[in-house]
PDB file of C-alpha atoms in Angstrom:
ATOM      1  CA  MET W  17      25.422 -29.595  41.392  1.00 79.00           C
ATOM      2  CA  TYR W  18      23.694 -27.747  38.555  1.00 82.00           C
ATOM      3  CA  GLU W  19      22.610 -24.878  40.802  1.00 86.00           C
ATOM      4  CA  ALA W  20      26.148 -24.264  42.067  1.00 91.00           C
ATOM      5  CA  ILE W  21      27.605 -24.263  38.565  1.00 90.00           C
ATOM      6  CA  GLN W  22      24.788 -22.010  37.353  1.00 87.00           C
ATOM      7  CA  VAL W  23      25.536 -19.481  40.104  1.00 88.00           C
ATOM      8  CA  VAL W  24      29.245 -19.477  39.214  1.00 92.00           C
ATOM      9  CA  HIS W  25      28.439 -19.079  35.510  1.00 90.00           C
ATOM     10  CA  SER W  26      26.023 -16.237  36.207  1.00 89.00           C
ATOM     11  CA  TYR W  27      28.290 -14.255  38.514  1.00 91.00           C
ATOM     12  CA  TRP W  28      31.389 -14.898  36.431  1.00 93.00           C
ATOM     13  CA  ALA W  29      29.450 -13.451  33.468  1.00 93.00           C
ATOM     14  CA  TYR W  30      29.401 -10.055  35.177  1.00 94.00           C
ATOM     15  CA  LEU W  31      33.192 -10.157  35.384  1.00 96.00           C
ATOM     16  CA  VAL W  32      33.438 -11.250  31.739  1.00 97.00           C
ATOM     17  CA  VAL W  33      31.256  -8.380  30.525  1.00 96.00           C
ATOM     18  CA  LEU W  34      33.187  -5.882  32.642  1.00 97.00           C
ATOM     19  CA  VAL W  35      36.641  -7.074  31.581  1.00 97.00           C
ATOM     20  CA  VAL W  36      35.806  -7.407  27.873  1.00 98.00           C
ATOM     21  CA  THR W  37      34.229  -3.944  27.944  1.00 98.00           C
ATOM     22  CA  LEU W  38      37.331  -2.491  29.615  1.00 98.00           C
ATOM     23  CA  ALA W  39      39.656  -4.265  27.169  1.00 97.00           C
ATOM     24  CA  THR W  40      37.607  -2.990  24.223  1.00 98.00           C
ATOM     25  CA  ILE W  41      37.575   0.581  25.513  1.00 97.00           C
ATOM     26  CA  ASN W  42      41.297   0.379  26.256  1.00 97.00           C
ATOM     27  CA  ALA W  43      42.001  -0.811  22.700  1.00 97.00           C
ATOM     28  CA  LEU W  44      39.799   1.868  21.156  1.00 97.00           C
ATOM     29  CA  ILE W  45      41.387   4.620  23.244  1.00 97.00           C
ATOM     30  CA  GLY W  46      44.861   3.322  22.439  1.00 96.00           C
ATOM     31  CA  PHE W  47      44.124   3.227  18.734  1.00 96.00           C
ATOM     32  CA  PHE W  48      42.460   6.632  18.448  1.00 96.00           C
ATOM     33  CA  THR W  49      44.936   8.469  20.695  1.00 96.00           C
ATOM     34  CA  LYS W  50      47.961   6.736  19.104  1.00 95.00           C
ATOM     35  CA  LYS W  51      49.420   5.904  22.511  1.00 95.00           C
ATOM     36  CA  GLU W  52      52.244   3.454  23.063  1.00 96.00           C
ATOM     37  CA  TYR W  53      51.285  -0.146  23.698  1.00 95.00           C
ATOM     38  CA  GLY W  54      52.557  -1.096  27.131  1.00 94.00           C
ATOM     39  CA  PRO W  55      52.475  -3.895  29.686  1.00 94.00           C
ATOM     40  CA  LYS W  56      49.161  -2.661  31.121  1.00 96.00           C
ATOM     41  CA  ASP W  57      47.537  -2.954  27.704  1.00 95.00           C
ATOM     42  CA  PHE W  58      48.932  -6.457  27.301  1.00 95.00           C
ATOM     43  CA  ARG W  59      47.586  -7.498  30.712  1.00 97.00           C
ATOM     44  CA  VAL W  60      44.119  -6.071  30.056  1.00 97.00           C
ATOM     45  CA  SER W  61      43.762  -7.917  26.754  1.00 96.00           C
ATOM     46  CA  LEU W  62      45.199 -11.112  28.256  1.00 97.00           C
ATOM     47  CA  PHE W  63      42.832 -10.952  31.230  1.00 97.00           C
ATOM     48  CA  ALA W  64      39.884 -10.603  28.830  1.00 97.00           C
ATOM     49  CA  LEU W  65      41.100 -13.710  27.028  1.00 97.00           C
ATOM     50  CA  ILE W  66      41.480 -15.668  30.274  1.00 97.00           C
ATOM     51  CA  VAL W  67      38.105 -14.790  31.822  1.00 97.00           C
ATOM     52  CA  THR W  68      36.235 -15.578  28.608  1.00 97.00           C
ATOM     53  CA  HIS W  69      37.911 -18.956  28.250  1.00 97.00           C
ATOM     54  CA  LEU W  70      37.124 -19.838  31.851  1.00 97.00           C
ATOM     55  CA  GLN W  71      33.512 -18.824  31.248  1.00 96.00           C
ATOM     56  CA  LEU W  72      33.462 -21.102  28.199  1.00 96.00           C
ATOM     57  CA  LEU W  73      34.599 -24.052  30.299  1.00 96.00           C
ATOM     58  CA  ILE W  74      31.898 -23.376  32.876  1.00 95.00           C
ATOM     59  CA  GLY W  75      29.352 -22.959  30.067  1.00 92.00           C
ATOM     60  CA  ILE W  76      30.280 -26.294  28.522  1.00 92.00           C
ATOM     61  CA  ILE W  77      29.648 -28.012  31.848  1.00 91.00           C
ATOM     62  CA  ILE W  78      26.286 -26.268  32.148  1.00 90.00           C
ATOM     63  CA  PHE W  79      25.376 -27.283  28.608  1.00 87.00           C
ATOM     64  CA  PHE W  80      25.508 -30.927  29.601  1.00 86.00           C
ATOM     65  CA  VAL W  81      23.787 -30.677  33.009  1.00 85.00           C
ATOM     66  CA  SER W  82      21.224 -27.911  32.466  1.00 82.00           C
ATOM     67  CA  PRO W  83      17.519 -28.726  32.538  1.00 78.00           C
ATOM     68  CA  THR W  84      16.917 -26.037  29.877  1.00 76.00           C
ATOM     69  CA  VAL W  85      19.179 -27.724  27.322  1.00 75.00           C
ATOM     70  CA  MET W  86      16.944 -30.116  25.430  1.00 70.00           C
ATOM     71  CA  TRP W  87      19.317 -31.691  22.906  1.00 68.00           C
ATOM     72  CA  PHE W  88      19.802 -34.753  25.076  1.00 68.00           C
ATOM     73  CA  LYS W  89      16.109 -35.355  25.670  1.00 75.00           C
ATOM     74  CA  ASP W  90      13.508 -36.780  23.303  1.00 76.00           C
ATOM     75  CA  ILE W  91      12.321 -33.409  22.026  1.00 81.00           C
ATOM     76  CA  PRO W  92      12.186 -32.726  18.275  1.00 81.00           C
ATOM     77  CA  VAL W  93      14.474 -30.021  16.954  1.00 82.00           C
ATOM     78  CA  LYS W  94      11.489 -28.165  15.459  1.00 86.00           C
ATOM     79  CA  ASP W  95      10.074 -27.750  18.979  1.00 85.00           C
ATOM     80  CA  ILE W  96      13.367 -26.347  20.267  1.00 82.00           C
ATOM     81  CA  MET W  97      13.692 -23.981  17.323  1.00 89.00           C
ATOM     82  CA  GLY W  98      10.040 -22.957  17.569  1.00 91.00           C
ATOM     83  CA  ASP W  99      10.287 -21.805  21.186  1.00 86.00           C
ATOM     84  CA  PRO W 100      12.286 -18.550  21.488  1.00 87.00           C
ATOM     85  CA  LEU W 101      13.469 -19.301  25.033  1.00 86.00           C
ATOM     86  CA  LEU W 102      14.547 -22.854  24.237  1.00 85.00           C
ATOM     87  CA  ARG W 103      16.245 -21.628  21.053  1.00 88.00           C
ATOM     88  CA  LEU W 104      18.145 -19.006  23.058  1.00 89.00           C
ATOM     89  CA  TYR W 105      19.472 -21.504  25.612  1.00 85.00           C
ATOM     90  CA  ASN W 106      20.048 -24.391  23.221  1.00 87.00           C
ATOM     91  CA  VAL W 107      21.350 -22.680  20.091  1.00 89.00           C
ATOM     92  CA  GLU W 108      21.811 -18.923  20.091  1.00 91.00           C
ATOM     93  CA  HIS W 109      23.549 -18.321  23.417  1.00 92.00           C
ATOM     94  CA  PRO W 110      26.059 -21.209  23.167  1.00 93.00           C
ATOM     95  CA  LEU W 111      26.850 -20.612  19.496  1.00 95.00           C
ATOM     96  CA  VAL W 112      27.248 -16.844  19.703  1.00 96.00           C
ATOM     97  CA  MET W 113      29.344 -17.067  22.874  1.00 96.00           C
ATOM     98  CA  ILE W 114      31.682 -19.547  21.195  1.00 97.00           C
ATOM     99  CA  VAL W 115      31.991 -17.192  18.213  1.00 97.00           C
ATOM    100  CA  THR W 116      32.642 -14.340  20.672  1.00 97.00           C
ATOM    101  CA  ILE W 117      35.488 -16.256  22.258  1.00 97.00           C
ATOM    102  CA  VAL W 118      36.882 -17.110  18.826  1.00 97.00           C
ATOM    103  CA  PHE W 119      36.997 -13.374  17.997  1.00 98.00           C
ATOM    104  CA  ILE W 120      38.717 -12.557  21.280  1.00 98.00           C
ATOM    105  CA  THR W 121      41.230 -15.361  20.743  1.00 97.00           C
ATOM    106  CA  MET W 122      41.918 -14.317  17.147  1.00 97.00           C
ATOM    107  CA  GLY W 123      42.326 -10.666  18.108  1.00 97.00           C
ATOM    108  CA  TYR W 124      44.671 -11.502  20.944  1.00 96.00           C
ATOM    109  CA  SER W 125      46.721 -13.861  18.777  1.00 96.00           C
ATOM    110  CA  LYS W 126      46.948 -11.470  15.820  1.00 96.00           C
ATOM    111  CA  HIS W 127      47.868  -8.449  17.938  1.00 95.00           C
ATOM    112  CA  LYS W 128      50.937 -10.226  19.323  1.00 93.00           C
ATOM    113  CA  LYS W 129      52.377 -10.528  15.816  1.00 94.00           C
ATOM    114  CA  LYS W 130      52.296  -6.777  15.210  1.00 93.00           C
ATOM    115  CA  LEU W 131      55.473  -4.876  15.985  1.00 92.00           C
ATOM    116  CA  THR W 132      54.202  -1.351  16.610  1.00 92.00           C
ATOM    117  CA  SER W 133      51.527   0.093  18.855  1.00 90.00           C
ATOM    118  CA  THR W 134      48.956   1.387  16.372  1.00 93.00           C
ATOM    119  CA  PRO W 135      48.456  -1.936  14.545  1.00 95.00           C
ATOM    120  CA  LYS W 136      48.308  -3.767  17.887  1.00 96.00           C
ATOM    121  CA  PHE W 137      45.548  -1.513  19.162  1.00 96.00           C
ATOM    122  CA  LYS W 138      43.768  -1.611  15.792  1.00 96.00           C
ATOM    123  CA  ILE W 139      43.569  -5.419  15.776  1.00 97.00           C
ATOM    124  CA  LEU W 140      42.441  -5.533  19.408  1.00 97.00           C
ATOM    125  CA  ALA W 141      39.879  -2.769  18.830  1.00 97.00           C
ATOM    126  CA  ILE W 142      38.341  -4.504  15.814  1.00 97.00           C
ATOM    127  CA  PHE W 143      38.176  -8.025  17.195  1.00 98.00           C
ATOM    128  CA  TYR W 144      37.261  -7.117  20.778  1.00 98.00           C
ATOM    129  CA  THR W 145      34.530  -4.695  19.632  1.00 98.00           C
ATOM    130  CA  ILE W 146      32.944  -7.362  17.440  1.00 98.00           C
ATOM    131  CA  ALA W 147      33.202  -9.842  20.316  1.00 97.00           C
ATOM    132  CA  LEU W 148      31.628  -7.401  22.778  1.00 97.00           C
ATOM    133  CA  ILE W 149      28.704  -6.663  20.458  1.00 97.00           C
ATOM    134  CA  LEU W 150      28.121 -10.363  19.847  1.00 96.00           C
ATOM    135  CA  MET W 151      28.332 -11.145  23.558  1.00 96.00           C
ATOM    136  CA  LEU W 152      25.891  -8.409  24.542  1.00 95.00           C
ATOM    137  CA  SER W 153      23.450  -9.543  21.852  1.00 93.00           C
ATOM    138  CA  ARG W 154      22.937 -13.029  23.297  1.00 91.00           C
ATOM    139  CA  ILE W 155      23.118 -12.616  27.051  1.00 89.00           C
ATOM    140  CA  PRO W 156      19.853 -13.845  28.579  1.00 84.00           C
ATOM    141  CA  TRP W 157      19.106 -10.413  30.067  1.00 78.00           C
ATOM    142  CA  ALA W 158      15.870 -11.572  31.711  1.00 79.00           C
ATOM    143  CA  ASN W 159      17.902 -13.763  34.058  1.00 72.00           C
ATOM    144  CA  TRP W 160      20.314 -10.981  34.935  1.00 64.00           C
ATOM    145  CA  PHE W 161      17.817  -8.620  36.537  1.00 58.00           C
TER     146      PHE W 161
END
């Protein structure tokens, strides 16, 4: 079961990175070119929200069934925090990805309350850029290539 979920989580991550990158670029272009916010822009930002939340659900399942997550075994916290790889999988990756999704959710929610295009794009650009940087900082790149 773990292997199947791990494969889904890994391949879905490519889609997440692609969609969040596209949504961020779209927001930045919209903000700097002062273009009108349209249905395509809404769909791009919504799709980024959806794929990241689905990835979170898959990640939560993995957190509880993964052999690399040591919180549920009799291993002292100092050993987890002392090993960079264990710290990445047990603390850094889950925590930063949750914060990433919080930024995407906040940006999406706040942009809907704005009435004109420039503030909508500005909110999306700020929150989605922060989320993208955070996400890229804690991807276990060694497993991707």
